Amino acid sequence: MSEVVLAEGIYVKRSKSQFGGRDTSRECVLETLWFPYRTGDNCVELFPVMDDLKRVLRITEKVPLDLFREEYSLKENSREIYLELKKTLPG
């Protein structure tokens, strides 16, 4: 199987949630930012990115490739941020 190549950038995951109950119920969309660290074994390994886009938390999330393609999208104009964050991670 060929290796998956991802774009150099920060990815956004949008999750829908529902808060409240009955009359006060509302649907919300939560956006989280992710740094793609590695690919392999049909999975993508990601680190969460802080909201200020200046720090990566080294908590690994391993996501199957199909789910990644479905739930994550590339954040526009995030290549420079990605490259700066990449400098802070081990090789």
PDB file of N, CA and C in Angstrom:
ATOM      1  N   MET A   1       0.839  -1.176   0.000  1.00  0.00           N
ATOM      2  CA  MET A   1       0.000   0.000   0.000  1.00  0.00           C
ATOM      3  C   MET A   1       0.887   1.243   0.000  1.00  0.00           C
ATOM      4  N   SER A   2       0.493   2.266  -0.752  1.00  0.00           N
ATOM      5  CA  SER A   2       1.294   3.481  -0.811  1.00  0.00           C
ATOM      6  C   SER A   2       1.053   4.334   0.431  1.00  0.00           C
ATOM      7  N   GLU A   3       2.064   5.110   0.778  1.00  0.00           N
ATOM      8  CA  GLU A   3       1.973   5.966   1.959  1.00  0.00           C
ATOM      9  C   GLU A   3       1.101   7.177   1.659  1.00  0.00           C
ATOM     10  N   VAL A   4       0.367   7.610   2.648  1.00  0.00           N
ATOM     11  CA  VAL A   4      -0.509   8.767   2.525  1.00  0.00           C
ATOM     12  C   VAL A   4       0.328  10.026   2.689  1.00  0.00           C
ATOM     13  N   VAL A   5       0.122  11.001   1.811  1.00  0.00           N
ATOM     14  CA  VAL A   5       0.834  12.271   1.900  1.00  0.00           C
ATOM     15  C   VAL A   5      -0.203  13.351   2.186  1.00  0.00           C
ATOM     16  N   LEU A   6      -0.007  14.050   3.285  1.00  0.00           N
ATOM     17  CA  LEU A   6      -0.922  15.127   3.668  1.00  0.00           C
ATOM     18  C   LEU A   6      -0.311  16.476   3.340  1.00  0.00           C
ATOM     19  N   ALA A   7      -1.169  17.448   3.135  1.00  0.00           N
ATOM     20  CA  ALA A   7      -0.702  18.813   2.890  1.00  0.00           C
ATOM     21  C   ALA A   7      -0.042  19.354   4.149  1.00  0.00           C
ATOM     22  N   GLU A   8       0.965  20.208   3.979  1.00  0.00           N
ATOM     23  CA  GLU A   8       1.620  20.855   5.113  1.00  0.00           C
ATOM     24  C   GLU A   8       0.708  21.973   5.594  1.00  0.00           C
ATOM     25  N   GLY A   9       0.026  21.724   6.682  1.00  0.00           N
ATOM     26  CA  GLY A   9      -0.890  22.720   7.226  1.00  0.00           C
ATOM     27  C   GLY A   9      -1.577  22.188   8.464  1.00  0.00           C
ATOM     28  N   ILE A  10      -2.326  23.042   9.090  1.00  0.00           N
ATOM     29  CA  ILE A  10      -3.107  22.694  10.274  1.00  0.00           C
ATOM     30  C   ILE A  10      -4.467  22.210   9.796  1.00  0.00           C
ATOM     31  N   TYR A  11      -4.968  21.179  10.436  1.00  0.00           N
ATOM     32  CA  TYR A  11      -6.272  20.628  10.080  1.00  0.00           C
ATOM     33  C   TYR A  11      -7.299  20.995  11.142  1.00  0.00           C
ATOM     34  N   VAL A  12      -8.535  21.170  10.695  1.00  0.00           N
ATOM     35  CA  VAL A  12      -9.641  21.530  11.569  1.00  0.00           C
ATOM     36  C   VAL A  12     -10.600  20.347  11.632  1.00  0.00           C
ATOM     37  N   LYS A  13     -11.001  20.000  12.851  1.00  0.00           N
ATOM     38  CA  LYS A  13     -12.025  18.977  13.043  1.00  0.00           C
ATOM     39  C   LYS A  13     -13.260  19.680  13.572  1.00  0.00           C
ATOM     40  N   ARG A  14     -14.381  19.475  12.902  1.00  0.00           N
ATOM     41  CA  ARG A  14     -15.645  20.064  13.332  1.00  0.00           C
ATOM     42  C   ARG A  14     -16.519  18.960  13.912  1.00  0.00           C
ATOM     43  N   SER A  15     -16.928  19.150  15.152  1.00  0.00           N
ATOM     44  CA  SER A  15     -17.772  18.177  15.844  1.00  0.00           C
ATOM     45  C   SER A  15     -19.078  18.853  16.231  1.00  0.00           C
ATOM     46  N   LYS A  16     -20.185  18.181  15.979  1.00  0.00           N
ATOM     47  CA  LYS A  16     -21.492  18.710  16.371  1.00  0.00           C
ATOM     48  C   LYS A  16     -21.854  18.150  17.739  1.00  0.00           C
ATOM     49  N   SER A  17     -22.403  19.027  18.566  1.00  0.00           N
ATOM     50  CA  SER A  17     -22.842  18.642  19.900  1.00  0.00           C
ATOM     51  C   SER A  17     -24.199  19.264  20.166  1.00  0.00           C
ATOM     52  N   GLN A  18     -24.914  18.664  21.087  1.00  0.00           N
ATOM     53  CA  GLN A  18     -26.190  19.220  21.483  1.00  0.00           C
ATOM     54  C   GLN A  18     -26.146  19.482  22.981  1.00  0.00           C
ATOM     55  N   PHE A  19     -26.520  20.684  23.358  1.00  0.00           N
ATOM     56  CA  PHE A  19     -26.515  21.087  24.758  1.00  0.00           C
ATOM     57  C   PHE A  19     -27.934  21.370  25.224  1.00  0.00           C
ATOM     58  N   GLY A  20     -28.159  21.172  26.500  1.00  0.00           N
ATOM     59  CA  GLY A  20     -29.465  21.455  27.078  1.00  0.00           C
ATOM     60  C   GLY A  20     -30.422  20.299  26.867  1.00  0.00           C
ATOM     61  N   GLY A  21     -31.643  20.523  27.216  1.00  0.00           N
ATOM     62  CA  GLY A  21     -32.654  19.492  27.051  1.00  0.00           C
ATOM     63  C   GLY A  21     -33.990  20.101  26.678  1.00  0.00           C
ATOM     64  N   ARG A  22     -34.746  19.361  25.962  1.00  0.00           N
ATOM     65  CA  ARG A  22     -36.096  19.758  25.521  1.00  0.00           C
ATOM     66  C   ARG A  22     -36.152  21.178  24.978  1.00  0.00           C
ATOM     67  N   ASP A  23     -36.772  22.094  25.720  1.00  0.00           N
ATOM     68  CA  ASP A  23     -36.989  23.464  25.232  1.00  0.00           C
ATOM     69  C   ASP A  23     -35.713  24.291  25.123  1.00  0.00           C
ATOM     70  N   THR A  24     -34.704  23.956  25.917  1.00  0.00           N
ATOM     71  CA  THR A  24     -33.466  24.738  25.902  1.00  0.00           C
ATOM     72  C   THR A  24     -32.372  24.079  25.056  1.00  0.00           C
ATOM     73  N   SER A  25     -32.727  23.041  24.365  1.00  0.00           N
ATOM     74  CA  SER A  25     -31.745  22.305  23.567  1.00  0.00           C
ATOM     75  C   SER A  25     -31.244  23.141  22.396  1.00  0.00           C
ATOM     76  N   ARG A  26     -29.928  23.109  22.188  1.00  0.00           N
ATOM     77  CA  ARG A  26     -29.312  23.795  21.052  1.00  0.00           C
ATOM     78  C   ARG A  26     -28.197  22.929  20.483  1.00  0.00           C
ATOM     79  N   GLU A  27     -27.997  23.070  19.212  1.00  0.00           N
ATOM     80  CA  GLU A  27     -26.893  22.372  18.556  1.00  0.00           C
ATOM     81  C   GLU A  27     -25.739  23.350  18.399  1.00  0.00           C
ATOM     82  N   CYS A  28     -24.534  22.877  18.710  1.00  0.00           N
ATOM     83  CA  CYS A  28     -23.326  23.699  18.582  1.00  0.00           C
ATOM     84  C   CYS A  28     -22.305  22.956  17.730  1.00  0.00           C
ATOM     85  N   VAL A  29     -21.430  23.713  17.118  1.00  0.00           N
ATOM     86  CA  VAL A  29     -20.334  23.131  16.356  1.00  0.00           C
ATOM     87  C   VAL A  29     -19.038  23.526  17.057  1.00  0.00           C
ATOM     88  N   LEU A  30     -18.271  22.532  17.433  1.00  0.00           N
ATOM     89  CA  LEU A  30     -16.991  22.745  18.100  1.00  0.00           C
ATOM     90  C   LEU A  30     -15.880  22.513  17.082  1.00  0.00           C
ATOM     91  N   GLU A  31     -14.970  23.466  16.963  1.00  0.00           N
ATOM     92  CA  GLU A  31     -13.834  23.324  16.056  1.00  0.00           C
ATOM     93  C   GLU A  31     -12.562  23.151  16.876  1.00  0.00           C
ATOM     94  N   THR A  32     -11.804  22.118  16.558  1.00  0.00           N
ATOM     95  CA  THR A  32     -10.507  21.903  17.187  1.00  0.00           C
ATOM     96  C   THR A  32      -9.442  21.876  16.100  1.00  0.00           C
ATOM     97  N   LEU A  33      -8.229  22.274  16.467  1.00  0.00           N
ATOM     98  CA  LEU A  33      -7.123  22.379  15.509  1.00  0.00           C
ATOM     99  C   LEU A  33      -6.135  21.250  15.754  1.00  0.00           C
ATOM    100  N   TRP A  34      -5.591  20.688  14.669  1.00  0.00           N
ATOM    101  CA  TRP A  34      -4.726  19.506  14.756  1.00  0.00           C
ATOM    102  C   TRP A  34      -3.520  19.620  13.846  1.00  0.00           C
ATOM    103  N   PHE A  35      -2.390  19.140  14.361  1.00  0.00           N
ATOM    104  CA  PHE A  35      -1.127  19.102  13.629  1.00  0.00           C
ATOM    105  C   PHE A  35      -0.889  17.658  13.184  1.00  0.00           C
ATOM    106  N   PRO A  36      -0.835  17.386  11.873  1.00  0.00           N
ATOM    107  CA  PRO A  36      -0.560  16.013  11.414  1.00  0.00           C
ATOM    108  C   PRO A  36       0.910  15.672  11.649  1.00  0.00           C
ATOM    109  N   TYR A  37       1.152  14.641  12.430  1.00  0.00           N
ATOM    110  CA  TYR A  37       2.511  14.293  12.821  1.00  0.00           C
ATOM    111  C   TYR A  37       3.084  13.166  11.976  1.00  0.00           C
ATOM    112  N   ARG A  38       2.333  12.097  11.820  1.00  0.00           N
ATOM    113  CA  ARG A  38       2.790  10.938  11.046  1.00  0.00           C
ATOM    114  C   ARG A  38       1.606  10.248  10.378  1.00  0.00           C
ATOM    115  N   THR A  39       1.929   9.500   9.331  1.00  0.00           N
ATOM    116  CA  THR A  39       0.939   8.624   8.708  1.00  0.00           C
ATOM    117  C   THR A  39       1.540   7.233   8.614  1.00  0.00           C
ATOM    118  N   GLY A  40       0.690   6.241   8.606  1.00  0.00           N
ATOM    119  CA  GLY A  40       1.135   4.861   8.473  1.00  0.00           C
ATOM    120  C   GLY A  40       0.073   3.913   8.991  1.00  0.00           C
ATOM    121  N   ASP A  41       0.127   2.675   8.565  1.00  0.00           N
ATOM    122  CA  ASP A  41      -0.846   1.664   8.968  1.00  0.00           C
ATOM    123  C   ASP A  41      -2.279   2.130   8.744  1.00  0.00           C
ATOM    124  N   ASN A  42      -2.492   2.876   7.665  1.00  0.00           N
ATOM    125  CA  ASN A  42      -3.819   3.364   7.301  1.00  0.00           C
ATOM    126  C   ASN A  42      -4.414   4.294   8.371  1.00  0.00           C
ATOM    127  N   CYS A  43      -3.533   4.993   9.099  1.00  0.00           N
ATOM    128  CA  CYS A  43      -3.943   5.935  10.153  1.00  0.00           C
ATOM    129  C   CYS A  43      -3.153   7.232  10.025  1.00  0.00           C
ATOM    130  N   VAL A  44      -3.690   8.274  10.639  1.00  0.00           N
ATOM    131  CA  VAL A  44      -2.999   9.554  10.736  1.00  0.00           C
ATOM    132  C   VAL A  44      -2.815   9.835  12.220  1.00  0.00           C
ATOM    133  N   GLU A  45      -1.595  10.170  12.604  1.00  0.00           N
ATOM    134  CA  GLU A  45      -1.301  10.518  13.989  1.00  0.00           C
ATOM    135  C   GLU A  45      -1.277  12.042  14.083  1.00  0.00           C
ATOM    136  N   LEU A  46      -2.008  12.579  15.047  1.00  0.00           N
ATOM    137  CA  LEU A  46      -2.184  14.023  15.164  1.00  0.00           C
ATOM    138  C   LEU A  46      -1.879  14.501  16.580  1.00  0.00           C
ATOM    139  N   PHE A  47      -1.445  15.760  16.665  1.00  0.00           N
ATOM    140  CA  PHE A  47      -1.289  16.440  17.951  1.00  0.00           C
ATOM    141  C   PHE A  47      -2.300  17.584  17.971  1.00  0.00           C
ATOM    142  N   PRO A  48      -2.962  17.832  19.112  1.00  0.00           N
ATOM    143  CA  PRO A  48      -3.835  19.004  19.189  1.00  0.00           C
ATOM    144  C   PRO A  48      -3.008  20.287  19.224  1.00  0.00           C
ATOM    145  N   VAL A  49      -3.543  21.327  18.620  1.00  0.00           N
ATOM    146  CA  VAL A  49      -2.891  22.639  18.570  1.00  0.00           C
ATOM    147  C   VAL A  49      -3.694  23.583  19.462  1.00  0.00           C
ATOM    148  N   MET A  50      -2.993  24.367  20.262  1.00  0.00           N
ATOM    149  CA  MET A  50      -3.652  25.349  21.131  1.00  0.00           C
ATOM    150  C   MET A  50      -4.360  26.397  20.269  1.00  0.00           C
ATOM    151  N   ASP A  51      -5.399  26.995  20.812  1.00  0.00           N
ATOM    152  CA  ASP A  51      -6.191  27.981  20.074  1.00  0.00           C
ATOM    153  C   ASP A  51      -5.378  29.181  19.592  1.00  0.00           C
ATOM    154  N   ASP A  52      -4.290  29.512  20.310  1.00  0.00           N
ATOM    155  CA  ASP A  52      -3.468  30.652  19.893  1.00  0.00           C
ATOM    156  C   ASP A  52      -2.523  30.305  18.737  1.00  0.00           C
ATOM    157  N   LEU A  53      -2.529  29.047  18.315  1.00  0.00           N
ATOM    158  CA  LEU A  53      -1.722  28.544  17.188  1.00  0.00           C
ATOM    159  C   LEU A  53      -0.216  28.673  17.428  1.00  0.00           C
ATOM    160  N   LYS A  54       0.206  28.709  18.691  1.00  0.00           N
ATOM    161  CA  LYS A  54       1.630  28.862  18.997  1.00  0.00           C
ATOM    162  C   LYS A  54       2.223  27.658  19.696  1.00  0.00           C
ATOM    163  N   ARG A  55       1.385  26.662  20.016  1.00  0.00           N
ATOM    164  CA  ARG A  55       1.893  25.519  20.754  1.00  0.00           C
ATOM    165  C   ARG A  55       1.133  24.254  20.384  1.00  0.00           C
ATOM    166  N   VAL A  56       1.878  23.156  20.325  1.00  0.00           N
ATOM    167  CA  VAL A  56       1.308  21.838  20.059  1.00  0.00           C
ATOM    168  C   VAL A  56       1.377  21.050  21.361  1.00  0.00           C
ATOM    169  N   LEU A  57       0.279  20.427  21.730  1.00  0.00           N
ATOM    170  CA  LEU A  57       0.285  19.535  22.892  1.00  0.00           C
ATOM    171  C   LEU A  57       0.729  18.158  22.415  1.00  0.00           C
ATOM    172  N   ARG A  58       1.598  17.543  23.145  1.00  0.00           N
ATOM    173  CA  ARG A  58       2.113  16.234  22.711  1.00  0.00           C
ATOM    174  C   ARG A  58       1.250  15.101  23.247  1.00  0.00           C
ATOM    175  N   ILE A  59      -0.014  15.212  22.946  1.00  0.00           N
ATOM    176  CA  ILE A  59      -0.994  14.170  23.244  1.00  0.00           C
ATOM    177  C   ILE A  59      -1.396  13.590  21.884  1.00  0.00           C
ATOM    178  N   THR A  60      -1.037  12.370  21.645  1.00  0.00           N
ATOM    179  CA  THR A  60      -1.251  11.788  20.319  1.00  0.00           C
ATOM    180  C   THR A  60      -2.674  11.260  20.155  1.00  0.00           C
ATOM    181  N   GLU A  61      -3.254  11.592  19.029  1.00  0.00           N
ATOM    182  CA  GLU A  61      -4.553  11.066  18.623  1.00  0.00           C
ATOM    183  C   GLU A  61      -4.305  10.281  17.338  1.00  0.00           C
ATOM    184  N   LYS A  62      -4.673   9.025  17.317  1.00  0.00           N
ATOM    185  CA  LYS A  62      -4.484   8.198  16.126  1.00  0.00           C
ATOM    186  C   LYS A  62      -5.855   7.969  15.507  1.00  0.00           C
ATOM    187  N   VAL A  63      -6.010   8.414  14.252  1.00  0.00           N
ATOM    188  CA  VAL A  63      -7.304   8.397  13.579  1.00  0.00           C
ATOM    189  C   VAL A  63      -7.199   7.556  12.315  1.00  0.00           C
ATOM    190  N   PRO A  64      -8.133   6.622  12.103  1.00  0.00           N
ATOM    191  CA  PRO A  64      -8.137   5.876  10.840  1.00  0.00           C
ATOM    192  C   PRO A  64      -8.265   6.838   9.654  1.00  0.00           C
ATOM    193  N   LEU A  65      -7.596   6.524   8.574  1.00  0.00           N
ATOM    194  CA  LEU A  65      -7.537   7.397   7.407  1.00  0.00           C
ATOM    195  C   LEU A  65      -8.926   7.751   6.874  1.00  0.00           C
ATOM    196  N   ASP A  66      -9.827   6.788   6.805  1.00  0.00           N
ATOM    197  CA  ASP A  66     -11.177   7.066   6.295  1.00  0.00           C
ATOM    198  C   ASP A  66     -11.890   8.100   7.156  1.00  0.00           C
ATOM    199  N   LEU A  67     -11.767   7.963   8.472  1.00  0.00           N
ATOM    200  CA  LEU A  67     -12.390   8.908   9.395  1.00  0.00           C
ATOM    201  C   LEU A  67     -11.723  10.275   9.289  1.00  0.00           C
ATOM    202  N   PHE A  68     -10.407  10.296   9.120  1.00  0.00           N
ATOM    203  CA  PHE A  68      -9.679  11.550   8.953  1.00  0.00           C
ATOM    204  C   PHE A  68     -10.201  12.307   7.731  1.00  0.00           C
ATOM    205  N   ARG A  69     -10.333  11.618   6.637  1.00  0.00           N
ATOM    206  CA  ARG A  69     -10.818  12.257   5.386  1.00  0.00           C
ATOM    207  C   ARG A  69     -12.235  12.792   5.547  1.00  0.00           C
ATOM    208  N   GLU A  70     -13.020  12.137   6.379  1.00  0.00           N
ATOM    209  CA  GLU A  70     -14.413  12.510   6.575  1.00  0.00           C
ATOM    210  C   GLU A  70     -14.574  13.701   7.530  1.00  0.00           C
ATOM    211  N   GLU A  71     -13.772  13.734   8.600  1.00  0.00           N
ATOM    212  CA  GLU A  71     -13.997  14.703   9.672  1.00  0.00           C
ATOM    213  C   GLU A  71     -13.022  15.881   9.717  1.00  0.00           C
ATOM    214  N   TYR A  72     -11.913  15.814   9.026  1.00  0.00           N
ATOM    215  CA  TYR A  72     -10.887  16.853   9.116  1.00  0.00           C
ATOM    216  C   TYR A  72     -10.741  17.573   7.782  1.00  0.00           C
ATOM    217  N   SER A  73     -10.497  18.880   7.853  1.00  0.00           N
ATOM    218  CA  SER A  73     -10.250  19.653   6.633  1.00  0.00           C
ATOM    219  C   SER A  73      -9.065  20.592   6.872  1.00  0.00           C
ATOM    220  N   LEU A  74      -8.381  20.915   5.820  1.00  0.00           N
ATOM    221  CA  LEU A  74      -7.200  21.779   5.896  1.00  0.00           C
ATOM    222  C   LEU A  74      -7.623  23.220   6.175  1.00  0.00           C
ATOM    223  N   LYS A  75      -7.009  23.828   7.166  1.00  0.00           N
ATOM    224  CA  LYS A  75      -7.276  25.235   7.487  1.00  0.00           C
ATOM    225  C   LYS A  75      -6.590  26.101   6.445  1.00  0.00           C
ATOM    226  N   GLU A  76      -7.326  27.036   5.901  1.00  0.00           N
ATOM    227  CA  GLU A  76      -6.773  27.925   4.868  1.00  0.00           C
ATOM    228  C   GLU A  76      -5.584  28.704   5.400  1.00  0.00           C
ATOM    229  N   ASN A  77      -4.600  28.897   4.548  1.00  0.00           N
ATOM    230  CA  ASN A  77      -3.425  29.708   4.852  1.00  0.00           C
ATOM    231  C   ASN A  77      -2.730  29.318   6.161  1.00  0.00           C
ATOM    232  N   SER A  78      -2.620  28.017   6.416  1.00  0.00           N
ATOM    233  CA  SER A  78      -2.018  27.569   7.671  1.00  0.00           C
ATOM    234  C   SER A  78      -0.624  26.956   7.487  1.00  0.00           C
ATOM    235  N   ARG A  79      -0.089  27.007   6.300  1.00  0.00           N
ATOM    236  CA  ARG A  79       1.216  26.380   6.041  1.00  0.00           C
ATOM    237  C   ARG A  79       2.324  27.014   6.877  1.00  0.00           C
ATOM    238  N   GLU A  80       2.359  28.330   6.960  1.00  0.00           N
ATOM    239  CA  GLU A  80       3.409  29.012   7.735  1.00  0.00           C
ATOM    240  C   GLU A  80       3.328  28.636   9.215  1.00  0.00           C
ATOM    241  N   ILE A  81       2.128  28.568   9.746  1.00  0.00           N
ATOM    242  CA  ILE A  81       1.939  28.168  11.143  1.00  0.00           C
ATOM    243  C   ILE A  81       2.431  26.737  11.334  1.00  0.00           C
ATOM    244  N   TYR A  82       2.088  25.880  10.393  1.00  0.00           N
ATOM    245  CA  TYR A  82       2.522  24.481  10.436  1.00  0.00           C
ATOM    246  C   TYR A  82       4.046  24.387  10.477  1.00  0.00           C
ATOM    247  N   LEU A  83       4.708  25.137   9.608  1.00  0.00           N
ATOM    248  CA  LEU A  83       6.170  25.091   9.545  1.00  0.00           C
ATOM    249  C   LEU A  83       6.822  25.603  10.826  1.00  0.00           C
ATOM    250  N   GLU A  84       6.235  26.623  11.437  1.00  0.00           N
ATOM    251  CA  GLU A  84       6.766  27.139  12.711  1.00  0.00           C
ATOM    252  C   GLU A  84       6.585  26.112  13.820  1.00  0.00           C
ATOM    253  N   LEU A  85       5.421  25.480  13.887  1.00  0.00           N
ATOM    254  CA  LEU A  85       5.168  24.470  14.908  1.00  0.00           C
ATOM    255  C   LEU A  85       6.035  23.239  14.701  1.00  0.00           C
ATOM    256  N   LYS A  86       6.306  22.921  13.451  1.00  0.00           N
ATOM    257  CA  LYS A  86       7.131  21.745  13.136  1.00  0.00           C
ATOM    258  C   LYS A  86       8.528  21.871  13.736  1.00  0.00           C
ATOM    259  N   LYS A  87       9.033  23.091  13.801  1.00  0.00           N
ATOM    260  CA  LYS A  87      10.364  23.331  14.370  1.00  0.00           C
ATOM    261  C   LYS A  87      10.431  22.955  15.850  1.00  0.00           C
ATOM    262  N   THR A  88       9.298  22.970  16.530  1.00  0.00           N
ATOM    263  CA  THR A  88       9.269  22.692  17.965  1.00  0.00           C
ATOM    264  C   THR A  88       9.148  21.210  18.288  1.00  0.00           C
ATOM    265  N   LEU A  89       8.953  20.373  17.273  1.00  0.00           N
ATOM    266  CA  LEU A  89       8.757  18.935  17.501  1.00  0.00           C
ATOM    267  C   LEU A  89      10.023  18.144  17.211  1.00  0.00           C
ATOM    268  N   PRO A  90      10.160  16.985  17.869  1.00  0.00           N
ATOM    269  CA  PRO A  90      11.327  16.129  17.582  1.00  0.00           C
ATOM    270  C   PRO A  90      11.260  15.597  16.153  1.00  0.00           C
ATOM    271  N   GLY A  91      12.420  15.420  15.544  1.00  0.00           N
ATOM    272  CA  GLY A  91      12.531  14.965  14.156  1.00  0.00           C
ATOM    273  C   GLY A  91      12.048  13.652  13.888  1.00  0.00           C
TER     274      GLY A  91
END
